[in-house]
XYZ file of C-alpha atoms in Angstrom:
713
model
C -33.230 21.891 -45.725
C -30.310 19.863 -44.528
C -28.053 21.142 -41.737
C -24.501 20.043 -41.742
C -22.475 20.541 -38.331
C -18.783 20.296 -38.572
C -16.657 20.374 -35.325
C -12.948 19.935 -36.230
C -11.175 17.711 -33.743
C -14.002 17.985 -31.312
C -13.262 21.378 -30.109
C -16.814 22.406 -29.058
C -19.126 20.790 -26.537
C -21.884 20.465 -29.058
C -25.429 18.644 -28.168
C -26.607 17.783 -31.793
C -29.885 16.095 -30.370
C -30.692 19.165 -28.466
C -30.180 21.479 -31.438
C -31.886 19.100 -33.970
C -34.963 18.970 -31.745
C -35.226 22.887 -31.874
C -34.929 22.653 -35.491
C -37.114 19.603 -36.112
C -34.103 17.792 -37.645
C -31.905 14.664 -36.994
C -28.548 16.198 -36.975
C -25.126 14.341 -37.293
C -21.891 15.781 -35.822
C -18.998 15.956 -38.416
C -15.409 16.289 -37.744
C -14.022 16.434 -41.017
C -16.642 17.462 -43.305
C -14.523 19.253 -45.733
C -12.096 16.405 -46.196
C -12.627 12.586 -44.827
C -16.477 13.093 -44.710
C -16.781 15.210 -47.898
C -19.048 12.592 -49.143
C -21.836 13.608 -46.709
C -21.571 17.232 -48.110
C -21.630 16.057 -51.735
C -24.689 14.005 -51.056
C -26.463 17.042 -49.353
C -25.891 19.323 -52.245
C -27.038 16.787 -54.887
C -30.540 16.901 -53.118
C -31.627 20.059 -54.714
C -32.526 21.705 -51.187
C -30.806 24.677 -49.743
C -27.965 23.442 -47.665
C -26.634 24.833 -44.231
C -23.027 24.331 -43.244
C -22.178 25.243 -39.954
C -18.490 26.238 -40.797
C -17.071 29.370 -42.182
C -13.475 28.235 -42.008
C -13.443 26.109 -45.035
C -15.982 28.261 -47.341
C -13.440 28.214 -50.255
C -12.827 24.522 -50.229
C -16.599 23.645 -49.913
C -17.016 25.817 -53.042
C -14.529 23.907 -54.952
C -16.003 20.632 -53.881
C -19.477 21.796 -55.002
C -17.806 22.747 -58.453
C -16.370 19.099 -58.735
C -19.569 17.412 -57.749
C -21.766 16.189 -60.508
C -25.635 17.012 -60.264
C -24.937 19.451 -57.343
C -27.747 22.183 -57.595
C -28.315 23.070 -53.890
C -27.703 26.656 -52.517
C -25.203 26.354 -49.751
C -25.288 28.947 -46.789
C -22.485 29.031 -44.233
C -22.985 29.985 -40.505
C -20.207 30.394 -37.832
C -21.028 28.667 -34.608
C -17.571 28.304 -33.530
C -16.326 31.633 -32.556
C -19.830 32.960 -31.820
C -20.635 30.275 -29.209
C -18.806 27.104 -29.596
C -15.340 28.537 -28.388
C -16.531 30.147 -25.141
C -15.920 29.356 -21.365
C -19.869 28.629 -21.119
C -20.018 26.578 -24.601
C -21.823 23.830 -22.823
C -24.860 26.080 -22.409
C -24.706 27.410 -25.952
C -26.964 24.992 -27.698
C -30.301 27.332 -27.812
C -27.722 29.989 -29.204
C -26.352 27.615 -31.937
C -30.095 26.484 -32.634
C -31.014 30.083 -33.179
C -27.995 30.823 -35.376
C -28.778 27.669 -37.631
C -32.510 28.476 -37.833
C -31.803 32.167 -39.071
C -29.325 30.395 -41.747
C -32.241 28.479 -43.117
C -34.024 31.807 -44.155
C -34.228 32.926 -47.699
C -31.945 35.732 -48.888
C -33.177 39.115 -48.978
C -35.350 40.286 -51.904
C -33.220 41.913 -54.664
C -33.527 45.412 -55.234
C -32.397 47.710 -57.959
C -28.879 48.480 -58.403
C -26.391 51.513 -58.789
C -23.833 50.796 -61.519
C -20.161 52.352 -61.820
C -18.024 52.155 -64.995
C -14.512 52.871 -64.746
C -11.892 52.712 -67.655
C -8.994 53.110 -65.274
C -8.275 56.846 -65.580
C -6.297 57.540 -62.387
C -5.530 61.033 -61.076
C -2.591 60.896 -58.528
C -2.549 64.234 -56.377
C 0.421 65.001 -54.262
C 4.148 65.912 -54.311
C 5.665 64.965 -57.999
C 8.541 62.577 -56.641
C 6.151 60.709 -54.382
C 3.312 60.549 -57.120
C 5.941 59.210 -59.673
C 7.101 56.591 -57.378
C 3.422 55.314 -56.655
C 2.635 55.579 -60.277
C 5.064 52.980 -61.342
C 3.145 50.535 -59.205
C 0.003 50.854 -60.956
C 0.758 52.369 -64.613
C 0.850 48.873 -66.183
C -2.890 48.619 -65.037
C -4.261 52.086 -65.072
C -3.954 55.320 -67.201
C -2.106 57.613 -64.773
C -2.250 61.341 -64.706
C -0.259 63.261 -61.899
C -1.465 66.636 -60.365
C 1.743 68.030 -59.144
C 2.101 69.810 -55.672
C 5.782 70.450 -55.619
C 8.083 67.939 -54.446
C 8.401 66.195 -50.852
C 12.152 66.591 -50.547
C 13.620 69.548 -52.619
C 17.179 68.611 -51.459
C 17.088 65.287 -52.808
C 18.833 64.980 -56.182
C 17.282 63.034 -59.107
C 13.626 63.396 -57.789
C 11.462 63.499 -59.525
C 12.543 61.104 -62.349
C 14.191 62.961 -65.330
C 12.223 60.868 -67.844
C 8.622 61.976 -68.161
C 6.504 58.926 -68.037
C 3.068 60.371 -67.129
C 1.357 63.431 -68.125
C 1.781 65.958 -65.380
C -0.789 68.888 -64.637
C -0.532 71.500 -61.934
C -2.117 74.673 -60.698
C -3.999 76.225 -57.744
C -7.407 75.790 -56.326
C -7.877 71.993 -57.178
C -11.391 70.720 -56.180
C -12.890 67.398 -56.599
C -16.240 65.986 -56.884
C -18.009 62.816 -58.217
C -17.550 59.003 -57.566
C -16.094 55.910 -59.258
C -16.002 56.499 -62.975
C -17.287 60.095 -62.747
C -14.813 62.236 -61.010
C -14.668 65.783 -61.957
C -11.428 67.629 -60.942
C -11.241 71.594 -61.372
C -8.308 73.817 -61.015
C -6.607 77.025 -62.193
C -3.899 76.809 -64.541
C -1.745 79.901 -63.633
C 1.860 78.959 -63.462
C 4.509 80.543 -65.990
C 5.669 77.130 -66.777
C 3.581 75.069 -69.296
C 4.310 71.440 -68.286
C 3.076 70.140 -71.559
C 5.873 72.047 -73.219
C 8.602 71.598 -70.464
C 11.328 69.176 -71.539
C 12.678 68.770 -68.055
C 16.189 70.170 -69.291
C 16.475 71.589 -65.740
C 18.149 74.737 -67.305
C 15.540 77.120 -65.701
C 16.076 75.354 -62.240
C 19.864 75.810 -62.613
C 19.812 79.531 -63.748
C 17.083 80.750 -61.223
C 18.872 83.207 -58.640
C 16.275 82.974 -56.024
C 15.657 79.029 -56.104
C 12.075 79.879 -57.132
C 11.974 76.868 -59.428
C 12.223 73.396 -58.128
C 11.885 70.046 -59.752
C 8.302 70.064 -60.025
C 8.970 72.744 -62.595
C 6.720 75.345 -61.298
C 7.563 79.060 -60.225
C 7.138 79.870 -56.593
C 5.849 83.439 -56.946
C 6.714 84.293 -53.448
C 10.375 83.923 -54.253
C 10.611 85.089 -57.918
C 11.982 88.587 -58.292
C 11.345 88.943 -62.069
C 15.016 88.423 -63.123
C 13.376 86.354 -66.066
C 16.734 84.527 -66.537
C 14.392 81.114 -66.907
C 12.667 82.958 -69.994
C 15.939 83.597 -71.596
C 17.276 79.879 -71.272
C 14.069 78.265 -72.552
C 13.732 80.179 -75.629
C 13.983 76.910 -77.657
C 11.176 75.010 -75.868
C 9.165 78.108 -75.096
C 7.695 76.554 -71.884
C 7.900 79.797 -69.989
C 5.609 82.660 -70.358
C 5.018 85.254 -67.283
C 2.038 86.960 -69.536
C 0.131 83.850 -69.733
C -3.450 84.430 -68.586
C -4.675 82.164 -65.784
C -7.111 79.530 -67.264
C -9.832 77.346 -65.495
C -9.551 73.560 -66.337
C -11.850 70.836 -65.823
C -10.868 67.215 -66.420
C -12.720 63.876 -65.777
C -11.077 60.921 -64.150
C -12.419 57.548 -62.892
C -10.388 56.986 -59.908
C -8.230 59.529 -57.442
C -5.323 58.700 -55.247
C -4.932 61.639 -52.848
C -1.408 61.779 -51.491
C -1.458 65.454 -50.411
C -1.098 66.686 -46.926
C -4.874 67.692 -46.728
C -7.393 65.294 -48.335
C -9.400 66.862 -51.192
C -12.437 65.138 -49.886
C -12.624 65.151 -45.899
C -15.476 62.855 -45.420
C -15.757 60.049 -42.828
C -17.031 57.914 -45.720
C -15.406 59.300 -49.029
C -16.818 58.383 -52.475
C -16.206 54.975 -54.161
C -13.024 55.308 -56.172
C -11.303 57.936 -53.925
C -8.463 56.962 -51.804
C -6.449 59.111 -49.532
C -3.094 57.935 -48.152
C -0.160 59.237 -46.135
C 3.104 58.613 -48.050
C 5.641 60.472 -45.776
C 7.605 57.428 -45.377
C 7.693 56.728 -49.247
C 6.674 53.280 -50.717
C 6.876 51.791 -47.198
C 4.131 54.119 -45.983
C 1.361 51.959 -43.936
C -1.676 51.485 -45.813
C -0.098 52.298 -49.359
C 0.089 48.722 -50.590
C -3.501 47.665 -49.933
C -4.571 50.866 -51.537
C -2.440 50.254 -54.567
C -4.008 46.638 -54.873
C -7.617 48.078 -54.682
C -6.798 50.450 -57.327
C -5.438 47.994 -59.777
C -8.584 46.040 -59.562
C -11.048 49.046 -60.101
C -11.203 48.880 -63.533
C -14.512 47.584 -65.459
C -18.176 47.648 -64.368
C -19.166 47.266 -60.844
C -22.727 47.150 -59.117
C -24.021 47.734 -55.648
C -27.578 47.548 -54.148
C -29.582 50.896 -54.056
C -29.869 50.708 -50.412
C -32.493 53.158 -49.571
C -36.047 53.900 -50.581
C -37.665 57.428 -50.275
C -41.315 58.654 -50.056
C -41.443 62.444 -50.370
C -45.061 62.650 -49.218
C -43.876 61.364 -45.814
C -40.855 63.737 -45.417
C -40.849 66.272 -42.977
C -37.705 68.114 -44.244
C -39.452 71.228 -45.810
C -42.662 72.968 -46.576
C -42.880 76.404 -48.286
C -39.203 76.675 -48.466
C -39.020 76.409 -44.716
C -36.698 73.824 -43.127
C -37.859 71.629 -40.354
C -36.274 68.193 -39.994
C -32.572 67.889 -41.102
C -31.708 64.622 -39.391
C -30.781 62.546 -42.506
C -28.603 65.482 -43.881
C -26.909 66.096 -40.668
C -25.965 62.424 -39.927
C -24.844 61.458 -43.386
C -20.996 60.863 -43.465
C -20.903 60.336 -47.222
C -22.353 63.714 -48.192
C -24.908 61.872 -50.177
C -27.934 63.565 -48.790
C -28.814 67.081 -49.842
C -31.751 69.525 -49.511
C -34.150 70.736 -52.230
C -36.158 72.736 -50.196
C -37.765 74.608 -52.786
C -39.340 71.173 -54.008
C -40.142 70.090 -50.232
C -37.823 67.098 -50.232
C -34.300 65.775 -49.697
C -32.297 63.985 -52.420
C -29.937 61.168 -52.046
C -27.327 60.548 -54.373
C -27.281 56.878 -55.021
C -23.651 56.909 -56.252
C -22.410 58.526 -52.965
C -24.429 56.606 -50.647
C -22.487 53.824 -48.877
C -25.578 51.822 -47.435
C -25.040 52.752 -43.836
C -28.767 53.355 -43.133
C -28.070 56.093 -40.574
C -30.525 58.345 -42.591
C -33.279 55.748 -42.344
C -32.556 55.240 -38.529
C -32.813 58.774 -37.341
C -35.842 59.668 -39.906
C -38.914 60.193 -37.618
C -41.385 59.703 -40.368
C -40.262 56.574 -42.362
C -39.795 58.717 -45.393
C -36.460 57.170 -45.969
C -36.364 53.254 -45.342
C -33.607 50.794 -45.712
C -34.183 48.737 -48.748
C -31.676 45.907 -48.648
C -32.378 43.973 -46.389
C -35.764 45.584 -45.667
C -36.822 46.270 -42.156
C -39.544 43.694 -42.640
C -36.814 40.953 -43.650
C -34.860 41.957 -40.449
C -37.882 41.339 -38.373
C -38.416 37.922 -39.603
C -34.721 37.267 -38.979
C -34.872 38.450 -35.428
C -38.312 36.743 -34.810
C -37.050 33.555 -35.922
C -33.790 33.789 -33.949
C -35.345 34.690 -30.603
C -38.310 32.122 -31.041
C -35.920 29.271 -31.926
C -33.597 30.286 -28.872
C -36.772 30.175 -26.535
C -38.024 26.763 -27.922
C -34.545 25.304 -27.295
C -34.570 26.389 -23.696
C -32.624 29.584 -23.905
C -33.323 32.241 -21.413
C -32.578 36.027 -21.160
C -31.309 36.444 -24.746
C -29.033 39.480 -25.731
C -29.104 40.554 -29.473
C -25.612 41.654 -30.313
C -25.668 43.722 -33.535
C -22.208 44.182 -35.274
C -20.843 45.166 -38.661
C -19.677 42.514 -41.148
C -16.329 44.206 -41.101
C -14.298 45.228 -37.991
C -17.127 44.145 -35.718
C -17.307 40.625 -37.070
C -13.312 40.533 -36.788
C -13.654 41.683 -33.139
C -16.133 38.823 -32.406
C -14.020 36.029 -33.983
C -10.823 37.317 -32.451
C -12.636 37.169 -29.073
C -13.625 33.549 -29.729
C -10.201 32.330 -30.787
C -8.592 33.862 -27.842
C -11.009 32.092 -25.403
C -10.204 28.956 -27.359
C -6.409 29.390 -26.863
C -7.194 29.378 -23.129
C -6.395 33.326 -22.799
C -7.714 35.161 -20.003
C -10.932 36.222 -21.760
C -14.311 34.244 -21.461
C -15.523 34.608 -24.978
C -19.072 35.371 -26.240
C -21.451 34.420 -23.446
C -24.011 31.734 -24.127
C -27.037 34.033 -24.044
C -25.332 36.656 -26.194
C -26.391 36.147 -29.784
C -24.248 38.076 -32.501
C -25.890 39.117 -35.626
C -23.942 40.720 -38.557
C -25.403 43.638 -40.216
C -24.072 45.561 -43.311
C -23.850 48.535 -41.188
C -24.713 48.972 -37.384
C -26.366 52.340 -38.172
C -28.806 50.621 -40.162
C -31.370 49.659 -37.565
C -32.934 51.730 -35.040
C -35.924 52.453 -32.508
C -38.606 50.571 -34.582
C -36.643 47.230 -34.901
C -35.063 47.440 -31.560
C -38.392 47.863 -29.625
C -39.920 45.126 -31.878
C -36.882 42.742 -30.728
C -37.846 43.349 -27.241
C -41.448 42.393 -27.977
C -40.215 39.244 -29.808
C -38.472 38.091 -26.560
C -34.997 39.787 -26.541
C -33.778 40.875 -23.050
C -31.546 43.517 -24.346
C -30.377 44.803 -27.752
C -26.711 45.849 -27.885
C -24.679 47.506 -30.828
C -21.193 46.760 -31.083
C -19.411 49.914 -32.577
C -15.748 50.207 -33.512
C -13.717 52.917 -35.452
C -15.723 52.063 -38.578
C -18.611 54.265 -37.293
C -18.453 57.960 -37.923
C -18.944 60.251 -34.719
C -22.228 61.301 -36.006
C -23.442 57.702 -36.356
C -22.375 57.090 -32.604
C -24.327 60.175 -31.555
C -27.382 59.121 -33.410
C -27.587 55.594 -32.112
C -27.016 56.976 -28.485
C -29.778 59.495 -29.034
C -32.118 56.663 -30.155
C -31.139 54.477 -27.459
C -32.085 57.238 -24.991
C -35.380 57.492 -26.315
C -35.999 53.725 -26.330
C -34.741 53.336 -22.921
C -36.988 56.363 -21.683
C -40.150 54.666 -23.096
C -39.348 51.381 -21.338
C -38.285 52.942 -18.190
C -41.667 54.944 -18.231
C -43.585 51.838 -18.796
C -42.163 50.306 -15.721
C -39.566 47.808 -17.172
C -36.551 48.049 -14.795
C -33.076 47.723 -15.984
C -30.982 48.778 -19.091
C -32.299 47.179 -22.569
C -30.043 49.066 -24.977
C -26.485 49.690 -24.935
C -23.611 50.672 -27.098
C -20.568 48.382 -26.848
C -17.570 50.324 -28.027
C -14.297 48.615 -29.025
C -11.135 50.460 -29.605
C -9.439 49.776 -32.865
C -7.077 46.862 -33.041
C -7.526 43.555 -31.665
C -4.798 43.309 -29.084
C -5.089 41.833 -25.687
C -6.407 45.034 -24.093
C -9.078 45.633 -26.720
C -10.224 42.039 -26.467
C -10.174 42.215 -22.746
C -12.455 45.247 -22.706
C -14.931 43.552 -24.981
C -14.993 40.606 -23.174
C -15.797 42.400 -19.952
C -18.527 44.259 -21.754
C -20.120 40.979 -22.920
C -20.066 39.504 -19.681
C -21.730 42.399 -18.019
C -24.491 42.039 -20.635
C -24.896 38.439 -19.966
C -25.293 38.905 -16.479
C -27.896 41.623 -16.514
C -31.550 40.733 -15.936
C -33.785 43.719 -17.135
C -37.508 43.281 -16.930
C -39.217 42.257 -20.236
C -42.765 41.578 -21.476
C -44.500 38.664 -20.049
C -45.501 37.288 -23.413
C -43.822 37.562 -26.892
C -45.392 39.585 -29.815
C -46.904 37.924 -32.936
C -46.827 40.973 -35.006
C -44.742 41.271 -38.173
C -42.370 44.223 -38.741
C -43.719 46.430 -41.348
C -41.793 48.304 -43.797
C -43.418 51.492 -42.638
C -41.492 52.575 -39.561
C -44.486 54.385 -37.659
C -46.681 51.344 -38.185
C -43.995 49.121 -36.826
C -43.336 51.492 -33.756
C -47.261 51.440 -33.119
C -47.359 47.670 -32.985
C -44.259 47.319 -30.818
C -45.600 50.159 -28.307
C -49.028 48.523 -28.253
C -47.431 45.305 -27.169
C -45.060 46.850 -24.515
C -47.817 48.822 -23.055
C -50.271 46.092 -22.883
C -47.595 43.905 -20.967
C -46.302 46.567 -18.888
C -45.188 45.514 -15.356
C -46.396 48.612 -13.561
C -49.272 51.050 -13.699
C -49.113 53.477 -16.528
C -48.347 57.216 -16.202
C -50.358 59.501 -18.183
C -47.414 60.348 -20.300
C -43.633 59.565 -20.605
C -41.253 62.520 -21.042
C -38.812 61.925 -23.654
C -35.348 63.269 -24.588
C -35.492 66.041 -27.212
C -32.718 64.675 -29.199
C -33.967 61.797 -31.550
C -37.534 61.822 -30.209
C -40.132 60.825 -33.017
C -43.119 61.398 -30.496
C -44.395 64.463 -28.709
C -46.911 66.988 -28.163
C -47.027 70.894 -28.964
C -47.600 73.680 -26.633
C -49.150 76.731 -27.972
C -48.961 80.082 -26.519
C -52.700 81.181 -26.767
C -51.823 84.690 -26.021
C -49.736 85.218 -29.001
C -51.337 82.784 -31.473
C -53.786 84.322 -33.902
C -55.003 81.151 -35.520
C -53.543 81.969 -38.724
C -53.184 78.386 -39.316
C -49.889 78.581 -41.274
C -48.849 75.737 -39.060
C -51.566 73.395 -40.396
C -50.434 73.753 -44.117
C -46.741 73.213 -42.834
C -47.491 69.853 -41.070
C -46.389 66.912 -43.091
C -48.160 64.205 -40.756
C -51.485 65.806 -40.552
C -50.890 66.174 -36.807
C -52.263 69.797 -36.985
C -55.745 70.250 -38.596
C -58.199 73.035 -38.644
C -61.919 73.026 -37.910
C -63.997 74.159 -41.038
C -66.969 75.019 -38.742
C -65.173 77.361 -36.284
C -61.847 78.903 -35.563
C -60.017 76.111 -33.928
C -56.444 74.576 -34.014
C -56.566 70.748 -33.403
C -53.928 68.211 -32.820
C -53.597 64.541 -33.152
C -50.634 63.589 -31.128
C -50.022 60.208 -32.617
C -49.254 61.820 -35.811
C -46.667 64.110 -34.659
C -43.223 63.442 -35.531
C -41.520 66.307 -33.821
C -40.046 67.719 -37.047
C -40.327 71.361 -35.903
C -41.782 72.594 -39.119
C -44.938 74.111 -37.343
C -42.622 75.995 -34.910
C -40.442 77.476 -37.438
C -43.298 78.322 -39.623
C -45.362 80.089 -36.934
C -45.085 83.966 -37.534
C -45.884 84.670 -33.860
C -43.268 82.010 -32.469
C -46.190 80.625 -30.571
C -45.422 76.816 -30.844
C -43.064 74.809 -28.645
C -42.302 71.159 -29.130
C -42.820 68.749 -26.125
C -41.084 65.527 -26.529
C -43.090 62.830 -24.794
C -45.290 59.491 -25.293
C -48.734 60.099 -24.236
C -50.378 56.956 -23.098
C -53.995 57.850 -22.612
C -56.579 57.265 -25.495
C -56.269 61.015 -26.295
C -53.129 60.213 -28.089
C -55.263 59.078 -30.985
C -57.806 61.486 -30.700
C -57.988 65.111 -32.054
C -57.939 67.634 -29.432
C -58.144 71.466 -29.376
C -54.876 73.498 -28.854
C -56.379 77.167 -29.435
C -59.706 78.372 -30.188
C -61.014 81.969 -30.586
C -64.126 83.949 -31.124
C -65.024 84.453 -34.968
C -64.877 87.986 -36.324
C -68.289 88.625 -38.065
C -68.484 90.795 -41.268
C -69.938 94.194 -40.442
C -72.135 94.177 -43.598
C -73.501 90.470 -43.762
C -72.760 89.240 -40.362
C -70.966 86.354 -41.852
C -67.767 84.841 -39.727
C -64.508 85.123 -41.827
C -61.777 85.098 -39.411
C -60.647 85.475 -35.607
C -61.275 88.330 -33.593
C -57.623 88.368 -32.421
C -56.323 88.247 -36.108
C -58.657 90.963 -37.513
C -57.976 93.297 -34.388
C -54.248 92.835 -34.900
C -54.461 93.529 -38.644
C -56.444 96.801 -37.873
C -53.993 97.655 -35.238
C -51.106 97.386 -37.668
C -52.525 99.388 -40.608
C -54.291 102.048 -38.426
C -51.985 104.603 -39.587
C -51.621 103.585 -43.123
C -52.887 106.194 -45.745
C -54.370 103.503 -48.089
C -56.690 102.146 -45.175
C -58.613 105.087 -44.003
C -62.429 105.819 -43.992
C -64.333 103.318 -46.075
C -61.097 101.453 -46.842
C -60.510 100.680 -43.231
C -64.261 99.372 -42.816
C -63.757 97.093 -45.741
C -61.055 95.488 -43.615
C -63.969 94.427 -41.450
C -65.908 92.715 -44.274
C -65.731 89.316 -45.559
C -64.437 88.660 -49.273
C -67.809 89.067 -51.131
C -68.892 91.991 -49.161
C -65.648 93.776 -49.940
C -65.968 93.493 -53.733
C -69.669 94.501 -53.329
C -68.681 97.511 -51.490
C -66.008 98.657 -53.823
C -68.378 98.432 -56.967
C -71.269 100.016 -55.082
C -69.422 103.004 -53.858
C -70.295 106.329 -55.545
C -67.029 108.026 -54.794
C -64.843 105.061 -55.520
C -62.435 105.855 -58.381
C -62.835 102.892 -61.219
C -60.528 102.031 -63.751
C -63.139 102.679 -66.276
C -63.219 106.271 -65.436
C -59.683 106.648 -66.353
C -59.271 108.082 -69.925
């Protein structure tokens, strides 16, 4: 696969020979690949092999060149080596990083997955004050079918607002609610105003005649001001639009798009559905953010697709058993409201139309029931393994993997590189800090981070901006505390996982803060495994965690403790503490455990536990009728972690008739104590409670004084 490096005006201290040696290629350094040296690019894309171009500045121009080149069949991939490393104060040492970035660019694209389709015919609902809504409607009415839900007027004292001419359907009412997504929004409200806007001609007679000023230019009656003079009814006899005796009516209507200009958004989610936009228009058409929103709305007509970002395996899910809820991690963290509970069916449900692909649910899922599908964890593992192996082969040391989003995170990295190039006070991205863009920073967690450490990374840092919901930051921080506790317990000194926070905006102060954080990361020298791992990241989360832990344990720099205590929040590992004084061995916890960590013994009354399987979901604790189970987050390092051990056992209770054991002594005695005063369990009936099921039936049918149903006439 040919690699073309372009360094316009020789602004980067590149070392093509060193980079080429790491890639097993003979690299040529170009300076005007998109212009005077365009022939080299055209020749490469005629080869039929995939081509990697180390320039993102002129992607559009290269695409046009490709269209104009006869016989061009190659797939072209672009990679940024300029802002990410070449424009830095220590760019002369960045050859290993550049080689690593180029090596990753050679990897094939992620395997395709099923898609989610949206269909929009352009039916737009604008919610807000009638005057502001009509102003905005004028910007999109030529492309969209506009309906306005009136919420009064923004400036009642202003003459001529809203427009006298009725250009758009106007609806109104109370209790407006909204649900759905692009192409499938459902608005519900109660139509309860005396003025029917469909019949109203906007003659303004009612506004002029109302003595209380209860009717404004939205042509709705304010019931708090109206004192029932009914002068408005008298002047509206011809149109007949006003009827105070009209019954309230529940109305439902479908829309494809929603522009919410109200004071309180109808959907107050950090990640609202596709097709829903909320905008503050207090400054009229000059309001910040209104113009970009209008441009987006105009383009949202037609059919759209996105990947289905997640995969779900119900049999691994620890959310619910027997309508009892244990793990709620995915539901609690989702900022799009896409994950909901179906505890009656022992599962969660993810709405693919609401899912934005952040992957936070897959990151906090302790079992791997939810996995990120595009790209898969296994594909990210190959990416990081290739990146770190190439970096080491090129002579790099102490690599820091910097994960950031493709949106605001990437913009911050590029702004930092440009500032360093312009000789500002910032240093730029350090030579050993390797940025990697993700669709969303919350899509990777404990399993991939620990694998990256095993593959040779010294640190894993996640750059977060105002894009991330607060719940995502908490979830990532919890995961990092667990990961750091594991490494610290194994004897790896230093800090290996960090959140790098960038305030909104790319001003000098924000860039200076980012630069200082990256320089601190670059200088840190935490302890890492002496050898790199060879395992492949699996799609199954628990399998990957086991492989990564085995490698980190095998190369631990210090004597291993028996167990490592872990933070309670976010821990996917742990033990259980059973209060043997209150536990009756009813074994309801065994049937509730989704991971087969709790087991019974068919031969004798025992509660057994395999710690390796426990995901700390808490279903056993909430199911236990005696509240005898407590979670104990930890990572056991002894071989007993993979073996079944007895948490509680009891003397069996033997049938008083045949001597066969059929329960535990404590359980039967507890039952006898609770039923001792019950009229139904006295005499022979009380003795039957001490019998096994077979003997109980025999005793009932053999008793001479027992009333049988056949005796009843």
